[in-house]
PDB file of C-alpha atoms in Angstrom:
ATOM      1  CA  UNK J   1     141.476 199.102 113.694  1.00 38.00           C
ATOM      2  CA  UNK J   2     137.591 199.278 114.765  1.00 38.00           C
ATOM      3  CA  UNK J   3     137.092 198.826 118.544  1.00 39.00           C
ATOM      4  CA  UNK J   4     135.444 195.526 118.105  1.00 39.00           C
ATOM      5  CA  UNK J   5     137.924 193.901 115.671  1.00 38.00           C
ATOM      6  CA  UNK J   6     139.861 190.758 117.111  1.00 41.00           C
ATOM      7  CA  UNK J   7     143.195 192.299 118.578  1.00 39.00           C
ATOM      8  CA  UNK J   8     146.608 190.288 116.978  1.00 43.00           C
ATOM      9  CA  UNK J   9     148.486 188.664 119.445  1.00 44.00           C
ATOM     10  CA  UNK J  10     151.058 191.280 120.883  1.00 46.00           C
ATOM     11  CA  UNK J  11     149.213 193.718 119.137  1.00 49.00           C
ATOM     12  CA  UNK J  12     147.073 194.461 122.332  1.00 52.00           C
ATOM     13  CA  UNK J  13     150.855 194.991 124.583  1.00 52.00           C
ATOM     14  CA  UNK J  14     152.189 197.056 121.350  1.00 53.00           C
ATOM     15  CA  UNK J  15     148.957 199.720 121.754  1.00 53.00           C
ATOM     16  CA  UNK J  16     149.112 199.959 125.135  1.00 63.00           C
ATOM     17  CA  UNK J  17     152.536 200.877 124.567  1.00 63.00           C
ATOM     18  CA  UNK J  18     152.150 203.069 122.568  1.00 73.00           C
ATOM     19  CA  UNK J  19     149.357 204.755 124.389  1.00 71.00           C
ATOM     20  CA  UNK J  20     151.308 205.149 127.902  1.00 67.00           C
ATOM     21  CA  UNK J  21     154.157 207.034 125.950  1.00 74.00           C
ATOM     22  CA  UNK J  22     151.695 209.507 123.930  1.00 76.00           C
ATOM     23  CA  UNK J  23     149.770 209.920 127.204  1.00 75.00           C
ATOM     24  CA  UNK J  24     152.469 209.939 129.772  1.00 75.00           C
ATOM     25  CA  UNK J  25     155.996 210.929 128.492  1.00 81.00           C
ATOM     26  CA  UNK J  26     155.996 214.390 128.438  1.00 84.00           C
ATOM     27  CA  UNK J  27     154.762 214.750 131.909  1.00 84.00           C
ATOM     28  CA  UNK J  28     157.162 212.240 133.343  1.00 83.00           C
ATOM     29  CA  UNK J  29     160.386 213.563 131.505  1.00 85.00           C
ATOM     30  CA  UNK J  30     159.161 216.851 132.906  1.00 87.00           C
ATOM     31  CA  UNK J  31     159.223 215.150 136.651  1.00 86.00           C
ATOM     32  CA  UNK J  32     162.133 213.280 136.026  1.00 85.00           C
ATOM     33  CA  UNK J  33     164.096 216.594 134.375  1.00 85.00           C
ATOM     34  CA  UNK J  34     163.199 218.411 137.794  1.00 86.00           C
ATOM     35  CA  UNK J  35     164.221 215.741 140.040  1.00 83.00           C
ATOM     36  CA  UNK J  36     167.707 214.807 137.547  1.00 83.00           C
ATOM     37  CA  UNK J  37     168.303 218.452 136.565  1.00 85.00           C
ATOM     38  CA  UNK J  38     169.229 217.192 133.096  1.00 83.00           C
ATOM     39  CA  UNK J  39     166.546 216.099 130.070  1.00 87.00           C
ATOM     40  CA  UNK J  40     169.138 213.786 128.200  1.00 87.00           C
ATOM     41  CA  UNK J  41     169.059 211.727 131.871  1.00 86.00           C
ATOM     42  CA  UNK J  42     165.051 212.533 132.298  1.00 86.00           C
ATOM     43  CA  UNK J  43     164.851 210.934 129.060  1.00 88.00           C
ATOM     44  CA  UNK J  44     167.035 208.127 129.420  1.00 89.00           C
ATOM     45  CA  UNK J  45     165.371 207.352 132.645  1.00 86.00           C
ATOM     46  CA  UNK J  46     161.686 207.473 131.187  1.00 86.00           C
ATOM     47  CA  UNK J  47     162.815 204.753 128.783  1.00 85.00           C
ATOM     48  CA  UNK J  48     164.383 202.465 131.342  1.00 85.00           C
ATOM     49  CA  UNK J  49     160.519 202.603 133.430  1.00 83.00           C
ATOM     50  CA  UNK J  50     158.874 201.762 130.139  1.00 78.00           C
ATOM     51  CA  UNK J  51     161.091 199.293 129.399  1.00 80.00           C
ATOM     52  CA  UNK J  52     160.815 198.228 132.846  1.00 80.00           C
ATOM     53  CA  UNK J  53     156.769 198.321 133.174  1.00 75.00           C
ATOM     54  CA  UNK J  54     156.552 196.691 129.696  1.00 73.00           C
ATOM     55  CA  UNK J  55     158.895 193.615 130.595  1.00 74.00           C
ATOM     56  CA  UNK J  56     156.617 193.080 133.781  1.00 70.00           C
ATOM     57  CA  UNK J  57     154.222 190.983 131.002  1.00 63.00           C
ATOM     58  CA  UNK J  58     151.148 191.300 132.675  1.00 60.00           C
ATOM     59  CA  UNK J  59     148.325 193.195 131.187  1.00 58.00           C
ATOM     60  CA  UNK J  60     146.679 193.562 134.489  1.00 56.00           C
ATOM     61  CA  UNK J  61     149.383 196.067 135.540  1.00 52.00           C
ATOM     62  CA  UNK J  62     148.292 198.365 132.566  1.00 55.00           C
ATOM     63  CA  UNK J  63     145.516 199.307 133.872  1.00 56.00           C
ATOM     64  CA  UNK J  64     147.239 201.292 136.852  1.00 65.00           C
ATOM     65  CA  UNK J  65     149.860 202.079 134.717  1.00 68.00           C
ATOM     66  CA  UNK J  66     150.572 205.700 135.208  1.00 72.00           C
ATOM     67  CA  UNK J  67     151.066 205.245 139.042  1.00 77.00           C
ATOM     68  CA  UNK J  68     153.240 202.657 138.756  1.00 77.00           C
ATOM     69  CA  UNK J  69     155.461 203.884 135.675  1.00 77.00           C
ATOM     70  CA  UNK J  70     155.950 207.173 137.978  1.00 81.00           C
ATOM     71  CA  UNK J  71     157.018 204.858 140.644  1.00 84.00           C
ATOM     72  CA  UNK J  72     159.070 202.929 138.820  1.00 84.00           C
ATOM     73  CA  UNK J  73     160.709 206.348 137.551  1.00 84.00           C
ATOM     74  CA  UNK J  74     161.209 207.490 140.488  1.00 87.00           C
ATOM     75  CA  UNK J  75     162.773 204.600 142.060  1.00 87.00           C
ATOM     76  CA  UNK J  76     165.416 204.239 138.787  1.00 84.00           C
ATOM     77  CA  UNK J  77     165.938 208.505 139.868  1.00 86.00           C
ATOM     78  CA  UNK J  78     166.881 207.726 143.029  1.00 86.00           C
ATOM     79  CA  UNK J  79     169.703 205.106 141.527  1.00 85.00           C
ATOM     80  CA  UNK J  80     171.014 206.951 139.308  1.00 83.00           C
ATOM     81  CA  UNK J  81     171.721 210.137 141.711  1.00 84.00           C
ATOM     82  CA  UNK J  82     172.922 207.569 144.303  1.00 84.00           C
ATOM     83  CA  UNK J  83     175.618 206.363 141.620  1.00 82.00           C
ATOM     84  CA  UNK J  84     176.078 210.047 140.628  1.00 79.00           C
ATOM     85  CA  UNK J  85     176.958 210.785 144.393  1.00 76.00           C
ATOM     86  CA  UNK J  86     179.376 207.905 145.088  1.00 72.00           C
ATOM     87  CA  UNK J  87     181.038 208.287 141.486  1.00 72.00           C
ATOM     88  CA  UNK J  88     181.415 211.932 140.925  1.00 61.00           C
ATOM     89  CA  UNK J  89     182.648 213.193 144.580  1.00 61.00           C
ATOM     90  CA  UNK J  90     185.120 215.493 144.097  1.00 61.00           C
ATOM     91  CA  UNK J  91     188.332 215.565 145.432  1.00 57.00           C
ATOM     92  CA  UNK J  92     189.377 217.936 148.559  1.00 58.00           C
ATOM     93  CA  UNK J  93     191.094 221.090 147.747  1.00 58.00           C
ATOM     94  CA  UNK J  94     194.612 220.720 148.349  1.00 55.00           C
ATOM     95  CA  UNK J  95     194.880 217.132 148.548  1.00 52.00           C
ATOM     96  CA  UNK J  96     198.048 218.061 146.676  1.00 54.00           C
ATOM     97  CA  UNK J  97     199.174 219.694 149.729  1.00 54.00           C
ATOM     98  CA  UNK J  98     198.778 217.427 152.421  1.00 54.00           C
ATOM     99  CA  UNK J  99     202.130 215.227 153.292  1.00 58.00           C
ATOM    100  CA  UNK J 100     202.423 212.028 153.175  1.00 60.00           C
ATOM    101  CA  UNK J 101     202.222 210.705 156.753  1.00 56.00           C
ATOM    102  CA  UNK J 102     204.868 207.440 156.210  1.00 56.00           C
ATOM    103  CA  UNK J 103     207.263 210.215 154.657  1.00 64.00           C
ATOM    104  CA  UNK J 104     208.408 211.092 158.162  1.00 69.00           C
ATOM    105  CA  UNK J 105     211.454 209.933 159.356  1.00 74.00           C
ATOM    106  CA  UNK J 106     210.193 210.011 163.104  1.00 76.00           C
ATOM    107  CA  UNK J 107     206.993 208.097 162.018  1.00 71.00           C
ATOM    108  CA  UNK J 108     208.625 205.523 160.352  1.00 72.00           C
ATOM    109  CA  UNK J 109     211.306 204.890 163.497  1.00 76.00           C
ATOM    110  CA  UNK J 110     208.630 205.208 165.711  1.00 73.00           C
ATOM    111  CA  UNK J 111     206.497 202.352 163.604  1.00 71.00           C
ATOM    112  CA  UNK J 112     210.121 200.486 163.398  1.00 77.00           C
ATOM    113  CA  UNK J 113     210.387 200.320 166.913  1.00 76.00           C
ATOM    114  CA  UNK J 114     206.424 199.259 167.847  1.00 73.00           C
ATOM    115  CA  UNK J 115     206.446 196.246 164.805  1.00 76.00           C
ATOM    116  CA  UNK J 116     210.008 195.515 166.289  1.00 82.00           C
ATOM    117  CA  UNK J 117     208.643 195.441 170.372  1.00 82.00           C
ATOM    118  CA  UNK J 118     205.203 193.205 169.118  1.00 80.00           C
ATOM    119  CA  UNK J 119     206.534 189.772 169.543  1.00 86.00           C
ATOM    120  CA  UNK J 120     207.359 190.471 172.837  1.00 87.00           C
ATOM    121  CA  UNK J 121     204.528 192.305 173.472  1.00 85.00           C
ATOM    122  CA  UNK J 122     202.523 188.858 172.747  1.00 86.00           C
ATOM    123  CA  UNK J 123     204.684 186.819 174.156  1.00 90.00           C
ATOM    124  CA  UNK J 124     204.068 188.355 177.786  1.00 90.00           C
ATOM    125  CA  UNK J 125     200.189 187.726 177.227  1.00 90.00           C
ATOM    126  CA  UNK J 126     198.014 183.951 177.571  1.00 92.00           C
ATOM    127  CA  UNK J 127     198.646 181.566 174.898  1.00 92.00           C
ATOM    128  CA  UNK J 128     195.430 181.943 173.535  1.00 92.00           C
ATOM    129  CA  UNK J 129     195.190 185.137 173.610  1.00 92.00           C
ATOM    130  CA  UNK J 130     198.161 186.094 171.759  1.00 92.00           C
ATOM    131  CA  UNK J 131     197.662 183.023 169.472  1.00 93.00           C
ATOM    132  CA  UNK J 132     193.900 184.397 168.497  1.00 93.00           C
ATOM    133  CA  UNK J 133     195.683 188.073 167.945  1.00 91.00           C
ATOM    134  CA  UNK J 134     198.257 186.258 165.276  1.00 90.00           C
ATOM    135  CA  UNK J 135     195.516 183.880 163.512  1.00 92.00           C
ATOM    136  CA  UNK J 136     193.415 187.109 163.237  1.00 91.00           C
ATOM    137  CA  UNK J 137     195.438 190.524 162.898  1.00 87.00           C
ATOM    138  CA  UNK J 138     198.497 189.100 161.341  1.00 85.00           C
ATOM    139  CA  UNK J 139     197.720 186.043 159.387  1.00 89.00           C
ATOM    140  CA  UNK J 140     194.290 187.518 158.380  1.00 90.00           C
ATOM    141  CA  UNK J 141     192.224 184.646 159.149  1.00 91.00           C
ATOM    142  CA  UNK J 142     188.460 185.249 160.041  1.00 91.00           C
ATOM    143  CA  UNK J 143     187.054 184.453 163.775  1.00 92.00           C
ATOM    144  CA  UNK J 144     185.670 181.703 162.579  1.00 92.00           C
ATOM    145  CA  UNK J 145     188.257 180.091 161.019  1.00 93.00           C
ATOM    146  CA  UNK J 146     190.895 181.125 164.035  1.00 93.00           C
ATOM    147  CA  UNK J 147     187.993 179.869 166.159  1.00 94.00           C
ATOM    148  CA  UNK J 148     188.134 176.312 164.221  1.00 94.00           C
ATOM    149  CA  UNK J 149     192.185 176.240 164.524  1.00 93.00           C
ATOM    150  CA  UNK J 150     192.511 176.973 168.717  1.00 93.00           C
ATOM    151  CA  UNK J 151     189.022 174.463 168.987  1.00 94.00           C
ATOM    152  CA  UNK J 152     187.258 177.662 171.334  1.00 92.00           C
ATOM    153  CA  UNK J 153     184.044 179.195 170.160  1.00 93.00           C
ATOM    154  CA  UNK J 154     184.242 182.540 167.687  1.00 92.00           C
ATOM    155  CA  UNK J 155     183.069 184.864 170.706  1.00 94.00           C
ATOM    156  CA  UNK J 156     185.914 183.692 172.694  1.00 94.00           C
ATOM    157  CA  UNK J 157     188.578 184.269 169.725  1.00 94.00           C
ATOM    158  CA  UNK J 158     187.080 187.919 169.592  1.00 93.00           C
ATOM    159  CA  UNK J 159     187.216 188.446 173.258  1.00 93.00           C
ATOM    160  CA  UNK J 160     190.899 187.253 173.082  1.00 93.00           C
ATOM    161  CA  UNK J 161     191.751 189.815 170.076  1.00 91.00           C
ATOM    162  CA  UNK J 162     190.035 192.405 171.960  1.00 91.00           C
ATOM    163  CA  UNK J 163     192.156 191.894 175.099  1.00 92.00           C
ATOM    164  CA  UNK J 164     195.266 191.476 173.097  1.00 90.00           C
ATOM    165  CA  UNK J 165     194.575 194.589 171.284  1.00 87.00           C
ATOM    166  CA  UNK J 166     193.726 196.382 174.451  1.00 88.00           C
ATOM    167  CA  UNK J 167     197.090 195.612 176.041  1.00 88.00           C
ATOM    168  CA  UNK J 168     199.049 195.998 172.989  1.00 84.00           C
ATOM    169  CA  UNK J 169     197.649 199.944 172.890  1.00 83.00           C
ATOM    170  CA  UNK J 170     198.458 200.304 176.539  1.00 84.00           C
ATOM    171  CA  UNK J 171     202.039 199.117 176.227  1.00 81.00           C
ATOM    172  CA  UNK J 172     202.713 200.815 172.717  1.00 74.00           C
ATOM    173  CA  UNK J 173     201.450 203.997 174.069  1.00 75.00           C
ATOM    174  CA  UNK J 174     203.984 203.586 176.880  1.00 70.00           C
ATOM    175  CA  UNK J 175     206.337 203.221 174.432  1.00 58.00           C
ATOM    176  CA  UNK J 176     205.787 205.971 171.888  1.00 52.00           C
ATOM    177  CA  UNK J 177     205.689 207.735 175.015  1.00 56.00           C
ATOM    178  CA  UNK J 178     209.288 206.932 175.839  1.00 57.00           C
ATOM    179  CA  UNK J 179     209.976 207.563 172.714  1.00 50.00           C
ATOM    180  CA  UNK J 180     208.899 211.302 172.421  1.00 57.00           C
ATOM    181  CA  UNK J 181     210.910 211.880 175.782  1.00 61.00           C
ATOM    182  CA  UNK J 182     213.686 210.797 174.174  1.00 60.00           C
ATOM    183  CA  UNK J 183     213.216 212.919 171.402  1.00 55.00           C
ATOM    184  CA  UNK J 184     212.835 215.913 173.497  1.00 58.00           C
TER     185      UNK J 184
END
């Protein structure tokens, strides 16, 4: 097509297309194989930008095209190693090995006895208090919603859990306490 001739529509996107892959690709799968360590990824990454820069529409974005394809690129890079590193973790050696804590006889008496001694546990604390502890930690219910059912404000229900929890641990740990001396 002569430089001067009228340009079909789409014609004009399909050139510049074509020109940012012929000018570009093999220096960005190169940059992208580096930073990926694999050219089937480089490769499938490259495609996504230009798919990517293309779907933008705008002709005016063309004209800095190289920058921004790289930084597109590089952005889609980052993605797929940050999916690569939360997928593929491997497992611990030995996992295998390890025992199953709720295997234990003695741990599961020991939890026996503290879900057993938590009613009276809340029953020695405020009404509120142990209520907000129930509507929360037991019947799953969010602060706001427990906050809705005792008619206080959310920041009270979680200073109420927090206090209930706090007591709870120092009475339990009395307990397990006990319990070890026992065991001795």
């Amino acid at each position: 097509m002569p430089p001067g001739a009228p340009v079909p529509d789409g014609a004009g996107a399909r050139a510049s297309a074509e020109d940012l892959v012929r000018d570009f690709n093999q220096s960005l799968v190169r940059m992208l194989q580096l930073r990926l360590g694999s050219y089937d990824d480089a490769w499938e990454v490259a495609q996504e930008a230009y798919a990517k820069l293309l779907n933008l529409g705008n002709e005016t974005t063309i004209s800095f095209h190289r920058a921004y394809l790289f930084r597109i690129a590089q952005n889609l890079a980052t993605d797929l190693l940050r999916r690569r590193a939360h997928t593929e973790q491997p497992a611990p050696d030995g996992v295998d090995l390890w025992p199953d804590p709720g295997t234990s006889p003695e741990r599961s008496a020991n939890a026996a006895q503290l879900v057993e001694r938590l009613p009276a546990l809340l029953a020695e604390l405020p009404y509120n208090c142990a209520e907000a502890f129930r509507l929360v930690r037991v019947q799953q219910l969010s602060f706001a919603d427990a906050a809705g059912v005792l008619g206080l404000t959310e920041r009270m229900v979680r200073i109420h859990v927090a206090r209930a929890l706090t007591y709870c641990q120092e009475r339990l740990d009395g307990i397990t306490d006990e319990w070890e001396e026992e065991q001795s």
